[in-house]
Amino acid sequence: MKVRIAIAGDSVISCSYFLAGRIWKYNADFYNEEIARKSMSMLSNNADIIYPGHGVPFMSFNNEK
């Protein structure tokens, strides 16, 4: 069995933000909410474990595999 791991950085700030569908907009380089949501969706659909920018790694509960 393969496990897919994503190092998300601040595209997923924490598990609670991810589960709530919230986006961290407070970085100086944040510029587009639509692109940020696409990144979160891509991570959700392609990773089994996500390492967020802050907090502990977590299982991607929204996988569409």
CSV table of C-alpha atoms in Angstrom, one decimal:
chain,number,residue,atom,x,y,z
A,1,MET,CA,0.0,0.0,0.0
A,2,LYS,CA,1.3,3.4,-0.9
A,3,VAL,CA,0.8,6.4,1.3
A,4,ARG,CA,0.8,9.8,-0.4
A,5,ILE,CA,2.2,12.7,1.7
A,6,ALA,CA,1.8,16.4,1.0
A,7,ILE,CA,3.9,19.1,2.6
A,8,ALA,CA,1.3,21.9,2.4
A,9,GLY,CA,3.0,24.8,4.1
A,10,ASP,CA,0.6,27.7,4.5
A,11,SER,CA,-1.8,26.5,1.8
A,12,VAL,CA,-3.2,24.5,4.7
A,13,ILE,CA,-2.5,26.3,7.9
A,14,SER,CA,-3.9,23.6,10.2
A,15,CYS,CA,-6.2,20.6,10.4
A,16,SER,CA,-9.0,22.7,11.9
A,17,TYR,CA,-8.8,25.2,9.0
A,18,PHE,CA,-8.7,22.4,6.5
A,19,LEU,CA,-11.8,20.6,7.9
A,20,ALA,CA,-13.7,23.9,8.1
A,21,GLY,CA,-12.6,24.9,4.5
A,22,ARG,CA,-11.0,28.1,5.8
A,23,ILE,CA,-8.1,29.8,4.1
A,24,TRP,CA,-5.3,31.6,5.8
A,25,LYS,CA,-5.3,35.0,4.0
A,26,TYR,CA,-2.8,36.8,6.2
A,27,ASN,CA,0.5,36.2,4.4
A,28,ALA,CA,2.1,39.0,2.5
A,29,ASP,CA,2.1,36.8,-0.6
A,30,PHE,CA,-1.6,35.8,-0.5
A,31,TYR,CA,-3.3,37.1,-3.6
A,32,ASN,CA,-6.2,34.9,-4.8
A,33,GLU,CA,-8.8,33.0,-2.8
A,34,GLU,CA,-10.0,30.9,-5.8
A,35,ILE,CA,-6.5,29.6,-6.4
A,36,ALA,CA,-6.1,28.9,-2.7
A,37,ARG,CA,-9.3,26.8,-2.7
A,38,LYS,CA,-8.1,24.9,-5.8
A,39,SER,CA,-4.8,24.1,-3.9
A,40,MET,CA,-6.7,22.8,-0.9
A,41,SER,CA,-8.9,20.7,-3.1
A,42,MET,CA,-5.9,19.3,-5.0
A,43,LEU,CA,-4.2,18.4,-1.7
A,44,SER,CA,-7.4,16.8,-0.4
A,45,ASN,CA,-7.8,14.7,-3.5
A,46,ASN,CA,-4.2,13.6,-3.9
A,47,ALA,CA,-2.7,13.2,-0.4
A,48,ASP,CA,-3.4,10.7,2.4
A,49,ILE,CA,-1.4,12.6,5.0
A,50,ILE,CA,-1.1,16.4,5.0
A,51,TYR,CA,1.7,18.3,6.8
A,52,PRO,CA,0.2,21.7,7.4
A,53,GLY,CA,2.1,25.0,7.9
A,54,HIS,CA,1.3,24.9,11.6
A,55,GLY,CA,0.3,22.0,13.8
A,56,VAL,CA,0.6,18.3,13.4
A,57,PRO,CA,0.2,16.2,10.3
A,58,PHE,CA,-3.2,14.7,9.7
A,59,MET,CA,-5.1,12.3,7.5
A,60,SER,CA,-6.9,13.9,4.6
A,61,PHE,CA,-10.5,13.0,5.4
A,62,ASN,CA,-11.9,14.4,2.2
A,63,ASN,CA,-10.2,12.1,-0.3
A,64,GLU,CA,-12.2,11.2,-3.3
A,65,LYS,CA,-10.2,8.1,-4.1
